Amino acid sequence: MIRRALSTRTPLRTHLRVPIRLFHARQVQSARPATSGGRTSAVTLPRVHKRHATRVSNGISPKSVLIVNKLRTKPVVEAIDTLLKYIREKYPEVEIYHEDRPDIPEGAKVWHPGSNADPIDLVITLGGDGTILHASSLFKTGAVPPVLSFSMGTLGFLLPFHIDDYTKAIDSAFAGRITVLHRMRLSCTFQDSGGERIDTQCEDWQVMNEVALHRGSSPHLNTIDVFVDGQHLTEAVSDGLIVSTPTGSTAYSLSAGGPIVHPSLSAIVLTPICPRSLSFRPLVFPSSSSITLRISERSRASAGLSMDGQVSHILSPGEAVTVRASLFPIPCINRSSITEPDEMRESEGAGPGKEDDWVRDINNLLQYNATFRSKALTRHSRG
């Protein structure tokens, strides 16, 4: 079952070659997002309805880097040591940070998330798609620095670079010659049975994949009233409901029968989980929509709420969660950032800044529309 998200960039071919600063966490967390023609500056981010891939050039080299990695197995340890050695030798002025964990790399400074966090210009992840989701959760309020993601030998939708390409990827990022896709996130607020707002720690959580309401261990179906922009849409009797981003459309939502949505689109996907009605089909709303899921007073079960796979809250009958598009997307650096110039390319295909990672990934990872015969031919050619 596919549980994570796509690694992509837009087919709109809108690449703005303009100066850009890799931003500091302190600067942007206190700033309000503002429309800047699809560009990202030190204190501004594109509004959710203006999101697309942006070609960035003439950038300023980052002064601080946060390393986020999965459990430090031997290959991960070796990869981190190699990567940090390269950064320290070629960019000695850069500060290296890491989470406060027992396996912190030697020489790295401890970094604590929050409003008083040390400023970060670039996030580098090593691991799987879950590592990127974890990196997103470290920036629960405010903007996220650009994220450069390396896979550790496994396939994933959010892993544009293999660790073997670390020199090209790092040099491109530090020089500002990158292609960034601003991936939409979701934010949540909670209401009690009287409609009053409930203050919870998970309220500030910025969700990259999905918000899911589910019956959990209860043997009974949930009865959930769905409201869109305050208007009652339907009463859903099902195992639960999923509200996902376009990035999350290939995670839990896809497994539940939801549509595949290109991550450059600004949209919110509503997908039922095993509904009692055969006519209850997934819906796609504009990112400006506000979706409220209220547990009906007639529901025979409470609903567990999970965000990006982490259980965070239990909603009792009468309580509700409202999901909106976050003002702070995640700027993900794409693989096409390090594509060789046209004159150096030996193979056919799109040139630098034109290749669509998403098209490649749904074909290679999802085997999109692959027939039995084409799968057999693929296996034969690999053999």
Short mmCIF file of C-alpha atoms in Angstrom, two decimals:
data_model
loop_
_atom_site.label_atom_id
_atom_site.label_comp_id
_atom_site.label_asym_id
_atom_site.label_seq_id
_atom_site.Cartn_x
_atom_site.Cartn_y
_atom_site.Cartn_z
CA MET A 1 0.00 0.00 0.00
CA ILE A 2 1.41 3.32 -1.00
CA ARG A 3 1.73 5.46 2.10
CA ARG A 4 3.80 8.42 1.04
CA ALA A 5 3.85 11.19 -1.50
CA LEU A 6 4.97 12.27 -4.95
CA SER A 7 8.27 13.92 -5.79
CA THR A 8 7.51 16.28 -8.64
CA ARG A 9 7.48 19.55 -10.40
CA THR A 10 4.92 21.25 -12.57
CA PRO A 11 4.30 20.78 -16.32
CA LEU A 12 3.33 24.44 -16.60
CA ARG A 13 6.88 25.34 -17.65
CA THR A 14 6.80 28.53 -15.64
CA HIS A 15 10.40 29.13 -14.60
CA LEU A 16 11.27 32.55 -13.25
CA ARG A 17 14.99 33.28 -13.35
CA VAL A 18 15.25 35.82 -10.58
CA PRO A 19 17.51 36.34 -7.54
CA ILE A 20 16.34 34.57 -4.41
CA ARG A 21 17.60 34.24 -0.86
CA LEU A 22 17.52 30.97 0.98
CA PHE A 23 15.55 32.13 3.97
CA HIS A 24 16.19 32.15 7.69
CA ALA A 25 13.63 30.52 9.97
CA ARG A 26 13.46 33.52 12.33
CA GLN A 27 12.83 35.93 9.48
CA VAL A 28 10.05 34.04 7.81
CA GLN A 29 8.24 32.69 10.86
CA SER A 30 7.37 36.24 11.86
CA ALA A 31 6.49 37.29 8.35
CA ARG A 32 3.14 37.09 6.65
CA PRO A 33 3.08 35.34 3.26
CA ALA A 34 2.59 37.59 0.29
CA THR A 35 2.11 37.08 -3.41
CA SER A 36 5.33 37.59 -5.32
CA GLY A 37 4.59 36.29 -8.78
CA GLY A 38 5.15 32.66 -7.79
CA ARG A 39 8.59 33.49 -6.31
CA THR A 40 9.92 33.02 -2.81
CA SER A 41 12.03 35.67 -1.11
CA ALA A 42 13.59 35.99 2.32
CA VAL A 43 10.36 37.13 3.95
CA THR A 44 7.62 36.25 1.47
CA LEU A 45 6.00 33.08 0.26
CA PRO A 46 3.51 32.53 -2.56
CA ARG A 47 -0.13 32.37 -1.58
CA VAL A 48 -1.66 28.92 -1.85
CA HIS A 49 -3.43 29.77 -5.10
CA LYS A 50 -0.17 30.83 -6.81
CA ARG A 51 1.88 27.67 -6.44
CA HIS A 52 4.03 26.25 -9.16
CA ALA A 53 7.61 25.18 -9.79
CA THR A 54 10.05 28.05 -9.88
CA ARG A 55 13.47 28.02 -11.48
CA VAL A 56 15.88 29.84 -9.17
CA SER A 57 19.25 31.26 -10.13
CA ASN A 58 21.88 33.63 -8.70
CA GLY A 59 21.01 32.57 -5.16
CA ILE A 60 22.96 33.40 -2.03
CA SER A 61 24.82 30.50 -0.47
CA PRO A 62 23.16 29.23 2.74
CA LYS A 63 24.95 29.88 6.02
CA SER A 64 23.24 27.16 8.05
CA VAL A 65 22.12 23.61 7.23
CA LEU A 66 19.88 21.28 9.22
CA ILE A 67 20.50 17.54 8.74
CA VAL A 68 17.43 15.31 9.20
CA ASN A 69 17.95 11.57 8.86
CA LYS A 70 16.30 8.27 9.59
CA LEU A 71 17.68 5.78 12.10
CA ARG A 72 21.45 5.75 11.81
CA THR A 73 22.19 2.40 10.27
CA LYS A 74 25.73 1.86 8.96
CA PRO A 75 24.92 3.10 5.40
CA VAL A 76 23.26 6.23 6.84
CA VAL A 77 26.23 6.92 9.13
CA GLU A 78 28.65 6.61 6.22
CA ALA A 79 26.51 8.80 3.97
CA ILE A 80 26.21 11.56 6.59
CA ASP A 81 29.94 11.50 7.31
CA THR A 82 30.76 11.75 3.61
CA LEU A 83 28.24 14.53 3.01
CA LEU A 84 29.35 16.58 6.02
CA LYS A 85 33.01 16.17 5.10
CA TYR A 86 32.28 17.57 1.63
CA ILE A 87 30.32 20.54 3.00
CA ARG A 88 33.00 21.39 5.58
CA GLU A 89 35.79 21.23 3.02
CA LYS A 90 34.07 23.19 0.26
CA TYR A 91 31.84 25.46 2.36
CA PRO A 92 33.72 25.86 5.66
CA GLU A 93 31.67 28.88 6.77
CA VAL A 94 28.43 26.88 6.88
CA GLU A 95 27.01 25.95 10.29
CA ILE A 96 25.80 22.32 10.55
CA TYR A 97 22.82 21.56 12.82
CA HIS A 98 21.08 18.34 13.82
CA GLU A 99 18.15 17.39 16.03
CA ASP A 100 18.83 16.67 19.69
CA ARG A 101 19.23 12.91 19.40
CA PRO A 102 21.73 10.40 20.80
CA ASP A 103 23.02 9.75 17.25
CA ILE A 104 23.90 13.37 16.43
CA PRO A 105 26.83 13.51 13.96
CA GLU A 106 30.19 14.55 15.35
CA GLY A 107 30.74 18.30 15.15
CA ALA A 108 27.10 19.19 14.48
CA LYS A 109 25.32 21.70 16.70
CA VAL A 110 22.10 20.73 18.46
CA TRP A 111 18.99 22.33 16.94
CA HIS A 112 15.69 22.68 18.80
CA PRO A 113 12.51 23.49 16.84
CA GLY A 114 10.26 26.33 17.93
CA SER A 115 9.92 30.08 17.81
CA ASN A 116 13.40 30.56 19.33
CA ALA A 117 15.13 28.09 17.01
CA ASP A 118 18.46 28.91 15.40
CA PRO A 119 17.95 30.20 11.84
CA ILE A 120 18.13 27.51 9.14
CA ASP A 121 18.75 28.26 5.46
CA LEU A 122 18.61 24.73 4.03
CA VAL A 123 17.26 21.36 5.21
CA ILE A 124 18.99 18.19 3.98
CA THR A 125 17.19 14.90 4.54
CA LEU A 126 18.63 11.39 4.26
CA GLY A 127 16.26 8.45 4.37
CA GLY A 128 12.81 7.69 3.01
CA ASP A 129 9.67 9.73 2.40
CA GLY A 130 8.86 9.53 6.11
CA THR A 131 12.03 11.48 6.85
CA ILE A 132 10.72 14.39 4.78
CA LEU A 133 7.37 14.26 6.57
CA HIS A 134 9.30 14.41 9.84
CA ALA A 135 11.28 17.40 8.58
CA SER A 136 7.99 19.13 7.76
CA SER A 137 6.74 18.50 11.30
CA LEU A 138 9.78 20.28 12.74
CA PHE A 139 8.46 23.52 11.26
CA LYS A 140 4.93 23.45 12.67
CA THR A 141 4.54 27.23 12.58
CA GLY A 142 5.83 29.56 9.93
CA ALA A 143 7.74 28.83 6.78
CA VAL A 144 10.02 25.93 5.94
CA PRO A 145 13.49 26.43 4.43
CA PRO A 146 14.17 24.74 1.07
CA VAL A 147 14.42 20.97 1.45
CA LEU A 148 17.07 18.91 -0.36
CA SER A 149 16.18 15.21 -0.12
CA PHE A 150 18.46 12.21 -0.63
CA SER A 151 17.32 8.61 -0.85
CA MET A 152 19.31 5.88 0.81
CA GLY A 153 18.90 3.23 -1.85
CA THR A 154 15.11 2.91 -1.63
CA LEU A 155 12.50 4.32 -3.98
CA GLY A 156 10.16 7.08 -2.85
CA PHE A 157 7.97 9.80 -4.28
CA LEU A 158 9.66 12.56 -2.30
CA LEU A 159 13.23 11.50 -2.96
CA PRO A 160 14.50 13.36 -6.03
CA PHE A 161 18.22 12.72 -5.43
CA HIS A 162 20.19 9.56 -4.79
CA ILE A 163 22.96 9.93 -2.24
CA ASP A 164 25.54 9.20 -4.98
CA ASP A 165 24.64 12.56 -6.56
CA TYR A 166 25.33 14.56 -3.41
CA THR A 167 28.12 16.71 -4.88
CA LYS A 168 26.06 17.95 -7.83
CA ALA A 169 22.96 18.46 -5.72
CA ILE A 170 24.73 20.35 -2.94
CA ASP A 171 26.69 22.55 -5.35
CA SER A 172 23.51 23.44 -7.23
CA ALA A 173 21.66 24.25 -4.01
CA PHE A 174 24.48 26.34 -2.60
CA ALA A 175 24.80 28.24 -5.88
CA GLY A 176 21.05 28.83 -6.04
CA ARG A 177 20.69 27.03 -9.40
CA ILE A 178 17.69 25.00 -8.32
CA THR A 179 14.15 24.18 -9.30
CA VAL A 180 11.77 24.50 -6.35
CA LEU A 181 8.23 23.17 -6.07
CA HIS A 182 6.17 24.73 -3.26
CA ARG A 183 4.24 21.77 -1.90
CA MET A 184 0.98 22.67 -0.22
CA ARG A 185 0.35 21.85 3.45
CA LEU A 186 -2.83 21.76 5.56
CA SER A 187 -3.57 23.27 8.96
CA CYS A 188 -6.27 22.26 11.46
CA THR A 189 -8.47 23.85 14.10
CA PHE A 190 -10.84 22.04 16.48
CA GLN A 191 -14.31 22.87 17.79
CA ASP A 192 -16.33 21.44 20.67
CA SER A 193 -20.01 20.47 20.52
CA GLY A 194 -20.99 24.11 21.04
CA GLY A 195 -18.87 25.32 18.14
CA GLU A 196 -16.25 26.90 20.43
CA ARG A 197 -12.63 26.54 19.48
CA ILE A 198 -10.61 23.89 21.32
CA ASP A 199 -6.99 24.71 22.04
CA THR A 200 -4.78 21.69 21.42
CA GLN A 201 -1.10 21.14 20.86
CA CYS A 202 -1.76 19.64 17.44
CA GLU A 203 -3.61 22.77 16.30
CA ASP A 204 -0.44 24.28 14.89
CA TRP A 205 0.52 21.08 13.09
CA GLN A 206 1.27 21.64 9.42
CA VAL A 207 0.26 18.56 7.46
CA MET A 208 2.06 17.58 4.27
CA ASN A 209 0.11 14.44 3.29
CA GLU A 210 -3.31 14.13 4.88
CA VAL A 211 -5.66 14.53 7.81
CA ALA A 212 -7.62 11.32 8.42
CA LEU A 213 -10.66 10.68 10.62
CA HIS A 214 -11.18 6.97 11.28
CA ARG A 215 -13.12 4.65 13.60
CA GLY A 216 -9.92 3.10 14.95
CA SER A 217 -10.58 -0.01 17.04
CA SER A 218 -14.32 0.60 17.27
CA PRO A 219 -16.51 -2.03 15.57
CA HIS A 220 -19.01 0.69 14.56
CA LEU A 221 -18.95 2.98 11.54
CA ASN A 222 -18.46 6.71 12.03
CA THR A 223 -21.25 9.12 11.16
CA ILE A 224 -19.63 12.39 10.07
CA ASP A 225 -21.28 15.59 8.85
CA VAL A 226 -19.22 17.28 6.14
CA PHE A 227 -19.37 21.06 5.67
CA VAL A 228 -17.66 23.00 2.87
CA ASP A 229 -17.26 26.73 3.53
CA GLY A 230 -20.01 26.43 6.15
CA GLN A 231 -22.47 24.71 3.83
CA HIS A 232 -23.58 21.17 4.69
CA LEU A 233 -22.39 18.81 1.98
CA THR A 234 -23.37 15.35 3.22
CA GLU A 235 -23.62 12.96 6.13
CA ALA A 236 -20.96 10.33 5.70
CA VAL A 237 -21.39 6.87 7.21
CA SER A 238 -18.09 5.10 6.71
CA ASP A 239 -14.88 3.86 8.28
CA GLY A 240 -13.68 7.44 8.06
CA LEU A 241 -12.71 10.34 5.81
CA ILE A 242 -9.40 11.60 4.42
CA VAL A 243 -8.59 15.22 3.60
CA SER A 244 -5.36 15.29 1.62
CA THR A 245 -3.06 17.63 -0.22
CA PRO A 246 -2.08 16.99 -3.85
CA THR A 247 1.21 15.61 -2.49
CA GLY A 248 -0.75 13.24 -0.25
CA SER A 249 -3.00 12.13 -3.09
CA THR A 250 -0.66 9.16 -3.69
CA ALA A 251 -0.58 8.17 -0.02
CA TYR A 252 -3.53 6.99 2.12
CA SER A 253 -6.02 8.71 -0.18
CA LEU A 254 -4.90 6.72 -3.22
CA SER A 255 -5.15 3.46 -1.28
CA ALA A 256 -8.74 4.41 -0.41
CA GLY A 257 -9.61 5.02 -4.07
CA GLY A 258 -8.85 8.74 -4.33
CA PRO A 259 -7.58 10.53 -7.46
CA ILE A 260 -3.94 11.22 -8.34
CA VAL A 261 -3.43 15.00 -8.26
CA HIS A 262 -0.38 16.79 -9.60
CA PRO A 263 1.35 18.50 -6.64
CA SER A 264 1.68 21.83 -8.46
CA LEU A 265 -2.09 22.24 -8.22
CA SER A 266 -3.71 24.11 -5.35
CA ALA A 267 -6.43 21.72 -4.27
CA ILE A 268 -7.86 19.77 -1.34
CA VAL A 269 -8.98 16.16 -1.85
CA LEU A 270 -11.82 14.60 0.20
CA THR A 271 -11.79 10.79 0.08
CA PRO A 272 -14.14 8.43 1.97
CA ILE A 273 -12.77 5.28 3.61
CA CYS A 274 -15.05 2.30 2.85
CA PRO A 275 -18.32 4.32 2.71
CA ARG A 276 -21.68 2.61 3.19
CA SER A 277 -22.98 4.38 0.07
CA LEU A 278 -21.66 3.36 -3.35
CA SER A 279 -22.38 6.87 -4.68
CA PHE A 280 -20.03 8.56 -2.22
CA ARG A 281 -17.07 9.34 -4.47
CA PRO A 282 -13.90 11.37 -3.85
CA LEU A 283 -14.16 15.12 -4.39
CA VAL A 284 -11.57 17.78 -5.24
CA PHE A 285 -12.01 21.31 -3.89
CA PRO A 286 -10.07 24.53 -4.51
CA SER A 287 -7.42 25.33 -1.92
CA SER A 288 -9.46 28.34 -0.79
CA SER A 289 -12.10 25.98 0.64
CA SER A 290 -12.59 25.31 4.33
CA ILE A 291 -13.68 21.74 5.11
CA THR A 292 -15.25 20.91 8.47
CA LEU A 293 -15.75 17.32 9.60
CA ARG A 294 -18.13 17.09 12.58
CA ILE A 295 -18.79 13.82 14.38
CA SER A 296 -22.56 13.46 14.37
CA GLU A 297 -24.40 13.31 17.70
CA ARG A 298 -25.91 10.10 16.34
CA SER A 299 -22.51 8.52 15.67
CA ARG A 300 -22.04 5.27 17.59
CA ALA A 301 -18.29 5.78 17.82
CA SER A 302 -15.74 8.47 18.44
CA ALA A 303 -13.22 9.15 15.68
CA GLY A 304 -9.46 9.06 15.88
CA LEU A 305 -7.66 11.88 14.10
CA SER A 306 -4.29 11.22 12.51
CA MET A 307 -2.11 13.72 10.67
CA ASP A 308 0.56 12.35 8.35
CA GLY A 309 0.13 8.96 10.01
CA GLN A 310 0.51 10.18 13.59
CA VAL A 311 -2.51 9.81 15.89
CA SER A 312 -2.96 13.12 17.63
CA HIS A 313 -6.55 13.57 18.83
CA ILE A 314 -9.85 11.82 19.54
CA LEU A 315 -13.06 13.55 18.47
CA SER A 316 -16.22 12.66 20.38
CA PRO A 317 -19.76 13.04 19.00
CA GLY A 318 -20.48 16.75 18.50
CA GLU A 319 -16.81 17.75 18.12
CA ALA A 320 -15.31 18.81 14.82
CA VAL A 321 -12.09 19.54 12.96
CA THR A 322 -11.75 22.25 10.30
CA VAL A 323 -9.09 21.81 7.66
CA ARG A 324 -7.71 24.63 5.50
CA ALA A 325 -4.75 25.14 3.20
CA SER A 326 -1.75 26.32 5.17
CA LEU A 327 -0.13 29.63 4.31
CA PHE A 328 3.27 27.96 4.55
CA PRO A 329 4.04 25.36 1.84
CA ILE A 330 7.26 23.35 1.66
CA PRO A 331 9.80 24.42 -1.00
CA CYS A 332 11.17 21.11 -2.29
CA ILE A 333 14.24 21.09 -4.53
CA ASN A 334 13.71 18.90 -7.61
CA ARG A 335 15.94 16.46 -9.43
CA SER A 336 15.90 18.50 -12.64
CA SER A 337 18.00 21.08 -10.77
CA ILE A 338 21.14 19.09 -11.56
CA THR A 339 20.29 17.90 -15.07
CA GLU A 340 23.23 18.33 -17.42
CA PRO A 341 23.11 21.11 -20.07
CA ASP A 342 21.56 20.18 -23.40
CA GLU A 343 24.91 20.00 -25.20
CA MET A 344 26.16 17.45 -22.64
CA ARG A 345 23.13 15.19 -22.76
CA GLU A 346 23.50 11.90 -24.61
CA SER A 347 19.97 10.59 -24.12
CA GLU A 348 16.66 11.83 -25.41
CA GLY A 349 14.21 13.63 -23.18
CA ALA A 350 13.54 16.98 -21.60
CA GLY A 351 16.42 19.31 -20.89
CA PRO A 352 17.34 20.95 -17.59
CA GLY A 353 14.49 22.77 -15.90
CA LYS A 354 11.94 21.08 -18.18
CA GLU A 355 11.88 17.51 -16.96
CA ASP A 356 8.81 16.65 -14.90
CA ASP A 357 9.80 14.47 -11.94
CA TRP A 358 6.15 13.59 -11.33
CA VAL A 359 5.67 12.01 -14.79
CA ARG A 360 8.73 9.88 -14.29
CA ASP A 361 7.75 8.82 -10.77
CA ILE A 362 4.18 7.74 -11.48
CA ASN A 363 5.54 5.63 -14.33
CA ASN A 364 8.52 4.16 -12.47
CA LEU A 365 7.05 3.85 -8.98
CA LEU A 366 3.33 3.43 -9.58
CA GLN A 367 3.72 1.60 -12.90
CA TYR A 368 0.90 3.85 -14.07
CA ASN A 369 -1.38 2.13 -16.61
CA ALA A 370 1.13 -0.68 -17.07
CA THR A 371 -0.43 -3.73 -18.69
CA PHE A 372 0.59 -7.28 -17.92
CA ARG A 373 2.54 -7.42 -21.16
CA SER A 374 4.43 -4.17 -20.53
CA LYS A 375 5.32 -5.31 -17.01
CA ALA A 376 6.69 -8.56 -18.41
CA LEU A 377 8.76 -6.65 -20.99
CA THR A 378 10.10 -4.39 -18.25
CA ARG A 379 11.18 -7.35 -16.16
CA HIS A 380 12.79 -8.97 -19.23
CA SER A 381 14.72 -5.82 -20.12
CA ARG A 382 15.98 -5.48 -16.55
CA GLY A 383 17.09 -9.08 -16.56
#
